[in-house]
XYZ file of C-alpha atoms in Angstrom:
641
model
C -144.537 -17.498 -48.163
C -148.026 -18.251 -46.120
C -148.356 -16.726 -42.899
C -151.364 -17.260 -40.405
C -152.094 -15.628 -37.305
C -154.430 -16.970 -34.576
C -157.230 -14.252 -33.509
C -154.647 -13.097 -30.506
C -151.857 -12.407 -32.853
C -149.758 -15.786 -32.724
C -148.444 -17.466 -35.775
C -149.612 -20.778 -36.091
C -148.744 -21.692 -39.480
C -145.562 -21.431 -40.955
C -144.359 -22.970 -44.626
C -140.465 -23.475 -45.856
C -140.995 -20.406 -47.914
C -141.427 -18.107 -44.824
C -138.862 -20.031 -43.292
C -136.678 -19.002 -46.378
C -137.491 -15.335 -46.405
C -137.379 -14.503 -42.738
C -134.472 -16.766 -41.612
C -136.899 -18.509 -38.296
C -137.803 -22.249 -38.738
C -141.173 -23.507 -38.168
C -140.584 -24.518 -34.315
C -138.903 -21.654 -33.899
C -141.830 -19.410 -34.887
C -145.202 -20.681 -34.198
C -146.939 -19.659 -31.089
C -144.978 -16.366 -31.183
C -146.368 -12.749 -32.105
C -146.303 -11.407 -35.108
C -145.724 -8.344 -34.185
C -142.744 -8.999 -31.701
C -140.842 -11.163 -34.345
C -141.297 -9.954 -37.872
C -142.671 -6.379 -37.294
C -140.289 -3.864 -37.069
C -141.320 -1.652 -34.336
C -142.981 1.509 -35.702
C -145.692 -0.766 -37.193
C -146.867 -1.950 -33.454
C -149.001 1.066 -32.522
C -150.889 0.250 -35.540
C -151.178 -2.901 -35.744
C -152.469 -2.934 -31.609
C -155.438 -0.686 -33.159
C -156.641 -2.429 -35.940
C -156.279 -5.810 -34.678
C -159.220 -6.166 -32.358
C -161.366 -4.508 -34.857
C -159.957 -7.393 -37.655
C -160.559 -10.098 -34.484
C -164.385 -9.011 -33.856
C -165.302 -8.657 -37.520
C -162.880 -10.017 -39.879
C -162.572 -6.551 -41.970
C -159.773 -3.791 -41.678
C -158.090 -1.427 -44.007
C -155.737 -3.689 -45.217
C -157.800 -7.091 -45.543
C -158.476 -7.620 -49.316
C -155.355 -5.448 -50.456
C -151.607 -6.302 -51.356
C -148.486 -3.534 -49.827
C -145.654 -2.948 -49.339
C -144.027 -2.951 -46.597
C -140.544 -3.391 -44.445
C -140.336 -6.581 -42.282
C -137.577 -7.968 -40.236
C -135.558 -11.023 -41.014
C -134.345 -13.449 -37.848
C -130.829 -11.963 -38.164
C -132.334 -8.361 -37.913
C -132.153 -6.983 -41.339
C -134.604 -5.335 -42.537
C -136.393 -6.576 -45.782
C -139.137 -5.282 -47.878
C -142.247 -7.596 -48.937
C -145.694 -7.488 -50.777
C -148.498 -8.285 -48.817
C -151.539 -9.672 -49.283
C -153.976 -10.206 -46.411
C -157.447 -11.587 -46.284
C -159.314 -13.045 -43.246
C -160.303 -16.364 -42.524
C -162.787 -17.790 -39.778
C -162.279 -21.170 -38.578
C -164.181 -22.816 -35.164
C -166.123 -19.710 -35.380
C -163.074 -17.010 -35.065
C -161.308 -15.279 -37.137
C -157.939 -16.062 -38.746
C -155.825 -13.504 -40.559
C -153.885 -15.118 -43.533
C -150.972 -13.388 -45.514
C -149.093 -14.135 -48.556
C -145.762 -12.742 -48.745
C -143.430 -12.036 -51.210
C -139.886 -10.657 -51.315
C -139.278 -7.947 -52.951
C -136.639 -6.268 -51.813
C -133.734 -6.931 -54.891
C -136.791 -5.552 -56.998
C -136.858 -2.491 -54.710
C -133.454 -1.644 -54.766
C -133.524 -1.850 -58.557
C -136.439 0.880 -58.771
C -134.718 2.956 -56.265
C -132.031 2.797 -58.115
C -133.624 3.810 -61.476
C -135.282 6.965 -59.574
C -132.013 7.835 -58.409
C -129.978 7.509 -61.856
C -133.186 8.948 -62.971
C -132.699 12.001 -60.571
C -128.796 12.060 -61.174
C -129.439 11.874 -65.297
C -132.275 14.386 -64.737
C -130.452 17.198 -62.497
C -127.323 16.581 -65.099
C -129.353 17.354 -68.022
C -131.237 20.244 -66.117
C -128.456 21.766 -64.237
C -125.448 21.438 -67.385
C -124.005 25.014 -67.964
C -124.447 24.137 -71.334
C -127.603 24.770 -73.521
C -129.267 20.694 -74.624
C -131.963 19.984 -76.603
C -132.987 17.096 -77.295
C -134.493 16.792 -80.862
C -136.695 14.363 -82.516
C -135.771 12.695 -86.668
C -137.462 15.223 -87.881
C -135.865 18.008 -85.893
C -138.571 19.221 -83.646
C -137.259 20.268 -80.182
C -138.821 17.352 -77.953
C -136.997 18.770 -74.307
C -134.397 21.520 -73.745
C -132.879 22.102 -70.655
C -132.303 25.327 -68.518
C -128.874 26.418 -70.054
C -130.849 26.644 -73.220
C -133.191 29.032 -71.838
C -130.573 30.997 -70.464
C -128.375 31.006 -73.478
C -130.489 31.271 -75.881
C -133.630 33.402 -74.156
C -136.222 31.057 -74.982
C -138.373 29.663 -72.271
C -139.180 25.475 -72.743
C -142.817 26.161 -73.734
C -141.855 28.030 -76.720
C -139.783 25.698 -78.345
C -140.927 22.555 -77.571
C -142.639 21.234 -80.665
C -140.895 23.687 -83.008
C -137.850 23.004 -85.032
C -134.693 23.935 -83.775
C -133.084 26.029 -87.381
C -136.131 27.617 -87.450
C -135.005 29.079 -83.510
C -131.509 30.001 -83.432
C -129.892 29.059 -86.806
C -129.593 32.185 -88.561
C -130.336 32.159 -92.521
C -127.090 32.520 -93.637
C -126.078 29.306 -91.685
C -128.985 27.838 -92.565
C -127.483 25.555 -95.141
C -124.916 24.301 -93.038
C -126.793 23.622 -89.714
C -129.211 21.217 -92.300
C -126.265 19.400 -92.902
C -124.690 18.970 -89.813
C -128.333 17.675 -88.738
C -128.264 15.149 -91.397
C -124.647 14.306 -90.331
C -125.988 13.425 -86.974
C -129.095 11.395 -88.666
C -126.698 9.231 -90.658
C -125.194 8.228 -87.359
C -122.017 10.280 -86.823
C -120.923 12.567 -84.110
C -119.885 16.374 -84.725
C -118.356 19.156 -83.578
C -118.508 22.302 -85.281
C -117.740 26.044 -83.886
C -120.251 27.928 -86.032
C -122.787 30.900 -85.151
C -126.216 31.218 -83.682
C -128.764 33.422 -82.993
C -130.562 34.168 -79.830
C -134.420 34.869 -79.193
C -133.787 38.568 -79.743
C -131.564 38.416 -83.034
C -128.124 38.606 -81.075
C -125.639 36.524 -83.165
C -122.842 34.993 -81.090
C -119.822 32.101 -81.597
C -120.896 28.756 -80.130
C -119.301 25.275 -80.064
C -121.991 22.773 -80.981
C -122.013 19.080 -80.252
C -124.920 16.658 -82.156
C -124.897 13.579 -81.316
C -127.590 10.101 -82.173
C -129.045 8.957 -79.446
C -129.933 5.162 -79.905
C -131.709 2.403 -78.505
C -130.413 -1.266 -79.667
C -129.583 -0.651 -83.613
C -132.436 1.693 -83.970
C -132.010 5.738 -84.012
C -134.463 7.196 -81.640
C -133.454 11.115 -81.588
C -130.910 13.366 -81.479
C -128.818 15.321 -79.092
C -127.251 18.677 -79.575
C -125.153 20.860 -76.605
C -124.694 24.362 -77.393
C -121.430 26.386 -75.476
C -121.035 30.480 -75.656
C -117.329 30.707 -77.108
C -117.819 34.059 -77.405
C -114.910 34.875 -74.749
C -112.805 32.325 -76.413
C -113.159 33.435 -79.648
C -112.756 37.322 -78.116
C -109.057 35.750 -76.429
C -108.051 34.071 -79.842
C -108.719 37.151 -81.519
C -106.526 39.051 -79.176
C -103.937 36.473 -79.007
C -103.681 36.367 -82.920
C -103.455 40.832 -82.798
C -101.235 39.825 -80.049
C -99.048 37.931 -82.149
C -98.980 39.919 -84.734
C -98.159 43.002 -83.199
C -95.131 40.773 -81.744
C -93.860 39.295 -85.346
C -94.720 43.142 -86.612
C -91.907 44.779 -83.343
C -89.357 41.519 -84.320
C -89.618 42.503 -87.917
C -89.112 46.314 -87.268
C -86.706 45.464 -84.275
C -84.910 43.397 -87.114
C -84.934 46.223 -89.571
C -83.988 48.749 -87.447
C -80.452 46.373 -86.237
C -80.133 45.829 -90.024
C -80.372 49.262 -91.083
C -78.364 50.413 -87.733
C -75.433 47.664 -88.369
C -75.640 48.772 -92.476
C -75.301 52.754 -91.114
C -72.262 52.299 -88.575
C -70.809 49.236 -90.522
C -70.194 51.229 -93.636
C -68.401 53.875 -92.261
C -66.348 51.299 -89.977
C -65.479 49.537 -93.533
C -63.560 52.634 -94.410
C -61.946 53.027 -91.181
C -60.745 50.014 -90.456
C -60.067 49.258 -93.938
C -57.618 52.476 -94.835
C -56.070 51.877 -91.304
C -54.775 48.963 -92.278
C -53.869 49.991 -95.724
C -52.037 52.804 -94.171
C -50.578 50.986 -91.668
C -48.566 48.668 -94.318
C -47.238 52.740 -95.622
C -46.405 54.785 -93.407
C -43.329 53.748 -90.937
C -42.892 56.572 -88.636
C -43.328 55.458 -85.026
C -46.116 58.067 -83.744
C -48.282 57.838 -86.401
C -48.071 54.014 -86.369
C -49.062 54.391 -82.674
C -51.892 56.644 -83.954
C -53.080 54.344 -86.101
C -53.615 51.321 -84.212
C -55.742 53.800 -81.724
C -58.080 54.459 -84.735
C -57.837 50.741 -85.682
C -58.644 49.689 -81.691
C -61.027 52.376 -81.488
C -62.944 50.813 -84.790
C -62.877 47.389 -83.428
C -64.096 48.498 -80.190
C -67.199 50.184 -82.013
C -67.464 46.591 -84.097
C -67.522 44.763 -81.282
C -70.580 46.679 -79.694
C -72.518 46.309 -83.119
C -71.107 42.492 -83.266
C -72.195 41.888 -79.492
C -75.809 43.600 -80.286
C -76.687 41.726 -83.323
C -75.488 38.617 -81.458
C -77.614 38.979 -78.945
C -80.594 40.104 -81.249
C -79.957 36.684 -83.330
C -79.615 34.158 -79.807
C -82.879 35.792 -78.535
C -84.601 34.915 -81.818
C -83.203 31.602 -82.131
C -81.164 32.655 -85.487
C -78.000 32.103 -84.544
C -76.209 28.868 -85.846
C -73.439 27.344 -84.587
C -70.923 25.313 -87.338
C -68.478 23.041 -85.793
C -65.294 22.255 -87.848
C -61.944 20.725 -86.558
C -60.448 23.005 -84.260
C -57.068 23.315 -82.428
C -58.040 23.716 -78.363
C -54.502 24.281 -77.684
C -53.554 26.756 -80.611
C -56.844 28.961 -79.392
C -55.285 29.245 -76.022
C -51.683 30.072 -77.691
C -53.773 32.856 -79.959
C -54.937 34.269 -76.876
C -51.685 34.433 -75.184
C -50.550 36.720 -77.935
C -53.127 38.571 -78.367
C -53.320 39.905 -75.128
C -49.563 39.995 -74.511
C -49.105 43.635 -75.273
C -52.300 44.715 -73.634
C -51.265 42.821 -70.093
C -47.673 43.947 -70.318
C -48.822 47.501 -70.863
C -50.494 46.984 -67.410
C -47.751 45.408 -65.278
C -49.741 42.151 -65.376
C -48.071 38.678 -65.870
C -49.908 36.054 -68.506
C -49.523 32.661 -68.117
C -51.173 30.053 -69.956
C -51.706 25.959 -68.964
C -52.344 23.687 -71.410
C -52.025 20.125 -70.980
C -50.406 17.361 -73.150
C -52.837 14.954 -73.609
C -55.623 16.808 -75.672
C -55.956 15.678 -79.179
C -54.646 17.480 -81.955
C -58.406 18.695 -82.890
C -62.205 18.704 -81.798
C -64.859 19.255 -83.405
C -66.343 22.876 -82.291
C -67.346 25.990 -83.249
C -64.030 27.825 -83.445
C -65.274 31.502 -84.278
C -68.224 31.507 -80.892
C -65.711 29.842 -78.897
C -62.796 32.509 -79.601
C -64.676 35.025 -79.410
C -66.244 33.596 -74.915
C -62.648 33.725 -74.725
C -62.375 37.215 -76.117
C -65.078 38.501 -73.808
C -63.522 36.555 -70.875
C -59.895 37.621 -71.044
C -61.054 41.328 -72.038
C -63.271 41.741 -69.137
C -60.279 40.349 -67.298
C -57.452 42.744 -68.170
C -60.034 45.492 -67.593
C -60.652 44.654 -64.340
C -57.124 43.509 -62.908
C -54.740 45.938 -62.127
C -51.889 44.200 -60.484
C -50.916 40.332 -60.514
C -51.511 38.125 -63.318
C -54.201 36.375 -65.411
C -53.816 33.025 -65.931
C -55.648 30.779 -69.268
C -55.830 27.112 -69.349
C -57.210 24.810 -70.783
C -58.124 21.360 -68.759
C -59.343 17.445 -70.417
C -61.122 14.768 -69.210
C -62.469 11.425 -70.758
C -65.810 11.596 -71.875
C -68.311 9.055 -70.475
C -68.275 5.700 -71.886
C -67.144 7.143 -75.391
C -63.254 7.183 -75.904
C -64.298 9.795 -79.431
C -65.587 12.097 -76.436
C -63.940 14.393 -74.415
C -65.139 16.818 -71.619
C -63.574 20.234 -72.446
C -62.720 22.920 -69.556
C -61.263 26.354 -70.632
C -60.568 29.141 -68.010
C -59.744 32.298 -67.125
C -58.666 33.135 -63.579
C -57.218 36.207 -62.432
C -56.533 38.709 -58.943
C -58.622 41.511 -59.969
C -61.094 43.364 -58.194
C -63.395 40.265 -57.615
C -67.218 40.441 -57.712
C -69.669 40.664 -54.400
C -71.143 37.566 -53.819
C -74.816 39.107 -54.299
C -73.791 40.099 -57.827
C -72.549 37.351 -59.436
C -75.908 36.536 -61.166
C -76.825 40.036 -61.739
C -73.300 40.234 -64.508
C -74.523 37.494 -66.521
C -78.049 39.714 -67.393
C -78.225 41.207 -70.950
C -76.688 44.776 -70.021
C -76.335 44.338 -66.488
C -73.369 45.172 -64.356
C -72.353 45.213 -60.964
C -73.671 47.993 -59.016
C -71.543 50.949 -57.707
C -68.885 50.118 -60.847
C -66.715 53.150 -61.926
C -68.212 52.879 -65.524
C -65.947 55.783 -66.542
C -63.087 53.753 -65.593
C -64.445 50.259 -66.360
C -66.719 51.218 -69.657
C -68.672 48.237 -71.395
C -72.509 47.807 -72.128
C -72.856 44.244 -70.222
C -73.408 42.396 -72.987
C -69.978 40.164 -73.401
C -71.344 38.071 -70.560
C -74.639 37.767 -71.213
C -73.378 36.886 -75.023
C -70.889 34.586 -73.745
C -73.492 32.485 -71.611
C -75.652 31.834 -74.112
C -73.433 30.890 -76.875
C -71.975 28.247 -74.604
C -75.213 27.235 -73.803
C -75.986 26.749 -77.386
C -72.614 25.040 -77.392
C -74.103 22.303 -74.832
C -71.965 23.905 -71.828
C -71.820 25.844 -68.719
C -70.201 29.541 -67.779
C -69.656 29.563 -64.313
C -67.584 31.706 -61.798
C -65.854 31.592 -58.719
C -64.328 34.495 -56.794
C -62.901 36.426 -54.225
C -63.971 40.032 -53.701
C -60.424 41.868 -53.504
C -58.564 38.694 -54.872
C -60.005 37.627 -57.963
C -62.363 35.736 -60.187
C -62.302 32.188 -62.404
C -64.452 32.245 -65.107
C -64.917 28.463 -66.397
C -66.094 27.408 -69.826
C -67.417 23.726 -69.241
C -67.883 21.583 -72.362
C -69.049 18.071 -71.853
C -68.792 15.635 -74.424
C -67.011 17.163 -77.056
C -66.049 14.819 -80.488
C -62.769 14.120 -81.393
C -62.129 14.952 -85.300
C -61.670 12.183 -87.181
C -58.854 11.951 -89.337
C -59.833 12.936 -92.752
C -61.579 15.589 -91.012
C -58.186 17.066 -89.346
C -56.803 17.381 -92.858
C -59.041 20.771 -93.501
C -58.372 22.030 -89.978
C -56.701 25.827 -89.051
C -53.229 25.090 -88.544
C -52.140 29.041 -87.758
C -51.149 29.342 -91.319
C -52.586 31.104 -94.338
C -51.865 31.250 -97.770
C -50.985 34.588 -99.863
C -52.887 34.757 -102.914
C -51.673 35.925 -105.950
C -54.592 36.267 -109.013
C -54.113 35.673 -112.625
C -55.186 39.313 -114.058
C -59.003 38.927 -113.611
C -61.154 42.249 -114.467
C -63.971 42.480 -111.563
C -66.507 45.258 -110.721
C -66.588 46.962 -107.397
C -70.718 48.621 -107.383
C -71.102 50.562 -104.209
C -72.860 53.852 -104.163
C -70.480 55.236 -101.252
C -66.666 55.767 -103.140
C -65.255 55.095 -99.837
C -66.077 51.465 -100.123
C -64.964 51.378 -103.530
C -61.592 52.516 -103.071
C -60.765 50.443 -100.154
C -61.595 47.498 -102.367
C -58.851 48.705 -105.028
C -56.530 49.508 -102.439
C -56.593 45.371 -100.769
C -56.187 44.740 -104.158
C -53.681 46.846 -105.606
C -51.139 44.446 -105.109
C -52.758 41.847 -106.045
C -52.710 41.402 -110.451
C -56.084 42.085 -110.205
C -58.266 44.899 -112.769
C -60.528 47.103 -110.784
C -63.744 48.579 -112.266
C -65.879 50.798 -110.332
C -70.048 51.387 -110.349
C -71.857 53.774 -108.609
C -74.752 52.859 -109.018
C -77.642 49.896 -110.639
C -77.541 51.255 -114.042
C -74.298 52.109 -114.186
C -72.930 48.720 -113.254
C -75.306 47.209 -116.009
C -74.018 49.331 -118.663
C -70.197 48.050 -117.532
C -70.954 44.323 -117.402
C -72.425 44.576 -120.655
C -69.245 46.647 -122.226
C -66.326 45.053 -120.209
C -68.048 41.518 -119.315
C -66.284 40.993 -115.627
C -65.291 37.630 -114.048
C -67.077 38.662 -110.884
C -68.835 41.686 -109.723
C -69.100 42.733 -106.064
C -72.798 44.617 -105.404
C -73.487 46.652 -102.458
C -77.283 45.423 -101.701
C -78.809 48.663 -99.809
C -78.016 50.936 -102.617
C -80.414 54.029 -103.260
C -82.624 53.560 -106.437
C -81.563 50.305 -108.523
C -80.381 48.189 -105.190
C -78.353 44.987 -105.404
C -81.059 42.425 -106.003
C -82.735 44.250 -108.715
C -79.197 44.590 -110.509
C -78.661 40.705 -109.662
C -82.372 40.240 -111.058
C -81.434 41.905 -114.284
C -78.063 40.612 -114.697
C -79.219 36.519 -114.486
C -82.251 37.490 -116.639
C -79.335 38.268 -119.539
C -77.980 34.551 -121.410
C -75.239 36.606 -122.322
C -74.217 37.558 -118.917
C -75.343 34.349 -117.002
C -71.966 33.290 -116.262
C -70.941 36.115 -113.881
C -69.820 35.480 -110.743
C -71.994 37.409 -108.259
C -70.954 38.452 -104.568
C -72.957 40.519 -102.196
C -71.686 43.173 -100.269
C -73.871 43.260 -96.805
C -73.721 45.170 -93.680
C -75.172 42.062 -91.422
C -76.798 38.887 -92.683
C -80.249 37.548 -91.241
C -81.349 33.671 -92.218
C -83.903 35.507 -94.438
C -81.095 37.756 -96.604
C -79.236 34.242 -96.709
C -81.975 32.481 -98.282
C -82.858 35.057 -100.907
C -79.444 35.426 -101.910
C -79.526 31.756 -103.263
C -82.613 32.694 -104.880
C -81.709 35.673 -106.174
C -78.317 33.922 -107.970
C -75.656 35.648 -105.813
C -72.666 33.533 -105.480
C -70.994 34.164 -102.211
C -71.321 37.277 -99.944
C -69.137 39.639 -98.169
C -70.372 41.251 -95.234
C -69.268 44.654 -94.072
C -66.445 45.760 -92.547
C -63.859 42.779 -94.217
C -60.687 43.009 -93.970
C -57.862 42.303 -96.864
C -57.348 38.920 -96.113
C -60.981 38.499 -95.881
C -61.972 39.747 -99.414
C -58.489 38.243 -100.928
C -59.816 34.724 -99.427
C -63.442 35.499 -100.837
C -62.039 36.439 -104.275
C -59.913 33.171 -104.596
C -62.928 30.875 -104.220
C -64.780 31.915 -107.468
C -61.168 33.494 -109.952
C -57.864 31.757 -110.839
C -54.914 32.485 -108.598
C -51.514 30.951 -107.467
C -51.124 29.984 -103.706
C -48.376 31.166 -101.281
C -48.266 29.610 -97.677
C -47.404 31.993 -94.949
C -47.813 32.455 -90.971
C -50.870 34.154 -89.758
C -50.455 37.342 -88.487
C -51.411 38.687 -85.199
C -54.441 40.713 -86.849
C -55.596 37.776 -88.708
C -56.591 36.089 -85.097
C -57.752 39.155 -83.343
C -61.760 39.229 -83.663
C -64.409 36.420 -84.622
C -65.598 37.051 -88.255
C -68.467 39.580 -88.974
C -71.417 38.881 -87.554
């Protein structure tokens, strides 16, 4: 744009180009002041002072020079132009004469390179992190203040100096070359390594290099630097930390395995001569005195069973094994189980079952007999007059006619439980406060148990009650499968088979004679030859003389234990076709997966009753089958844990 100005201030030429920048038309401007039309207002002052100077002589500060400066536009925004101005004198005056050009898009784009510039600059300065910025050969070119705090270097000594020579110390001198050439050929890295600070104090750091290019070419390179020191220090703990808590799970699981082995081996004998005896002797008192040693024992197993449960849930051991079972038959079992204990009480047991459940579902019949167990137990102890009522209720599954939902219950009028308690009796050995425990007894673990395994079932335990009146306990189980029909055919049907063996020699190897007799007294009736070990050695010498069908080897026997003898005896070709079963007190998935390794055949786990070892002993000798009614005892406890 050309501009001229008369010598008192008035524009009096005007091309399209100013017309363009500043948005006035040529008729529209001439004749006016400059200074009242395109002049913003804090240029007046002084442009009133060195305009009669410029009007007398034709010179002033800016004549002869180009600026920059803001201007206004017709509409009122403000632009920014360069300047030129010279003076002109026609008819004897003189004439001022500007050419202008807009540069205000060119203005914004330098202001905004100053302020990415700025932004970019306080970034690199003000990062918590230590950056240096290095050239190909690895000189330091710039470093930032993080690396003067971190590493204790001010920017005047390094600049110029290359960086391994700084902070990499010698014996990480071969790998901070290569990650540098790693870098150099392009590629980004991370690496948490060691480095050294201006005083020799070596420390963990996370280290980022990274090219920096412009276009195709590789122009330097860029490295950040983080203390990890801290980290590393919480790692470290975390790792002890973890240790220390696999080292108390392994002792917390040898101490339950050496406890269950110490009371479980005693409880063999017990409950295993009680019931030998209680097939002998006939006389009415002592029978009576019996079955308070036998409920006694089982009382004692229970607590063990219950303990170890829990141990094996809170580890995530535990596994559940769902096989065909009978819904209805469980609630029958239960019915008979606890007749004599209700009707000892005075109480009345009813049981509700309806008539459209299938024959069988697929469940886990040992965990879910023994919720019941827990349930109807806690019930008898804590009803004292009225009844206690077990059903079992059905509903269709959704959108799957080979699903069922699955409600079992037990409701009774005992003594209720205060509303602020009921979650406090489902806590691993919790119960409710102000409970006569000398009248009541337990260790609060039978609901805690009984929770979880229905959990682990897919399922809810809830409760409902009545202080004074009574409590339902409901067993929810949504979506249970319907057994197929080839699957029915293995199913419990409240039978079991007597087993009568063809003469077969085994050997019993325990180190505590207790065990060893009750073993030969199951089995005295049974056409089966008994040998007896003490001890490793001794059992090696008999398997070698008498060559068994199957021997049965205690596993936490003093001096030659059960895996060493099962070592020694697979290591013989001669003796290779032995049947080996393990006698354990409790079984962890560990034990399990050794005795496969080890060679053991099958395993019998302490205390076992007759039928028990008789039904263990049939899988692995020739015998002749007998089918017979299950007795009462045979459905009174969940196996061994």
């Amino acid at each position: 744009a050309i501009i001229m100005i008369d010598n008192e201030g008035r524009i009096i030429f005007w091309n399209p180009s100013a017309e363009r920048i500043f948005g006035y038309t040529e008729a529209e401007i001439l004749g006016k002041d400059l200074h009242q039309t395109i002049a913003p207002s804090r240029y007046h002052e002084a442009f009133m002072k060195a305009f009669p100077r410029f009007m007398e002589t034709g010179k002033g500060e800016a004549i002869g020079k180009v600026l920059d400066m803001e201007t206004l536009r017709k509409d009122g925004k403000e632009i920014t132009i360069q300047l030129a101005l010279s003076a002109l004198k026609l008819n004897n005056r003189w004439h001022g004469v500007g050419t202008v050009r807009d540069i205000t898009d060119k203005k914004r784009a330098e202001r905004e390179v100053i302020r990415q510039k700025t932004y970019f600059e306080s970034l690199f300065e003000e990062s918590p992190e230590a950056i240096a910025i290095l050239d190909l050969e690895e000189r330091i070119v710039r470093v930032n203040r993080g690396f003067e705090r971190l590493f204790g270097y001010t920017k005047e000594e390094v600049i110029g100096h290359y960086i391994d020579d700084l902070i990499a110390p010698d014996e990480l001198r071969a790998e901070a070359v290569n990650l540098t050439n790693l870098v150099r050929d392009g590629e980004t890295v991370y690496r948490e390594t060691k480095r050294s600070t201006k005083y020799g104090k070596l420390f963990d750091v996370s280290l980022i290099g990274t090219p920096i290019r412009i276009g195709d070419d590789l122009e330097a390179l860029y490295a950040t630097y983080r203390d990890i020191s801290q980290k590393k220090r919480a790692e470290l703990a975390m790792i002890e930390a973890k240790e220390r808590a696999e080292e108390a799970a392994r002792m917390k699981s040898e101490f339950l395995a050496n406890m269950s082995h110490e009371i479980r081996t005693p409880m063999n004998a017990i409950l295993g001569f009680t019931e030998i005896l209680e097939r002998k002797i006939k006389d009415p008192s002592q029978r009576v005195q019996l079955e308070a040693i036998r409920s006694s024992g089982k009382t004692l197993l229970r607590l063990i069973n219950d303990i170890l449960d829990l141990s094996k849930i809170e580890a995530g051991k535990l596994e559940l094994v769902f096989t065909p079972t009978d819904p209805v038959s469980i609630v029958m079992d239960m019915e008979r189980i606890f007749r004599k204990k209700t009707s000892d009480k005075g109480l009345e047991l009813n049981t509700m079952v309806p008539d459209d459940v299938p024959k069988y579902l697929m469940m886990d019949e040992v965990r879910l007999r023994q919720v019941l167990l827990n349930l109807i137990g806690n019930a008898v102890k804590f009803t004292e007059r009225g009844s206690i009522t077990v059903g079992l209720e059905s509903g269709t599954g959704k959108d799957d006619d080979a699903k069922m939902d699955i409600s079992l219950f037990v409701e009774d009028t005992g003594i209720g439980i205060p509303p602020d308690e009921v979650d406090r009796i489902f806590g691993t050995f919790d119960q409710v406060k102000g409970q006569d425990s000398g009248k009541y007894g337990g260790t609060g673990l039978g609901l805690a148990i009984s929770r979880k395994l229905v959990e682990m079932m897919g399922g809810t335990l809830s409760v409902t009650n009545t202080v004074g009146k009574g409590s339902r306990f409901q067993v929810f189980l949504p979506g249970v499968r319907v057994a197929e029909p080839e699957e029915e055919l293995d199913a419990d049907t409240g039978f079991t088979e007597r087993i009568v063996f063809r003469g077969s020699t085994i050997l019993v190897v325990d180190d505590v004679i207790s065990n060893r007799d009750l073993v030969k007294g199951y089995l005295e009736d049974h056409n089966i030859n008994v040998l007896e070990a003490d001890s490793g050695e001794e059992c090696l010498n008999l398997v070698r003389e008498y060559r068994p069908e199957l021997v049965l080897v205690d596993i936490k026997m003093p001096g030659m234990d059960g895996w060493e003898v099962a070592s020694r005896i697979r290591n013989e070709p001669q003796l290779s076709g032995t049947k080996l079963i393990a006698f354990m007190a409790s079984i962890i998935m560990e034990d399990r997966s050794r005795l496969s390794e080890e060679g053991f055949d099958d395993l019998l786990i302490k205390p076992f009753s007759s039928n028990e070892l008789v039904d263990l002993l049939s899988r692995h000798l020739p015998h002749e089958k007998m089918r017979v009614e299950r007795t009462e005892q045979e459905a009174d406890l969940p196996s061994s844990s």
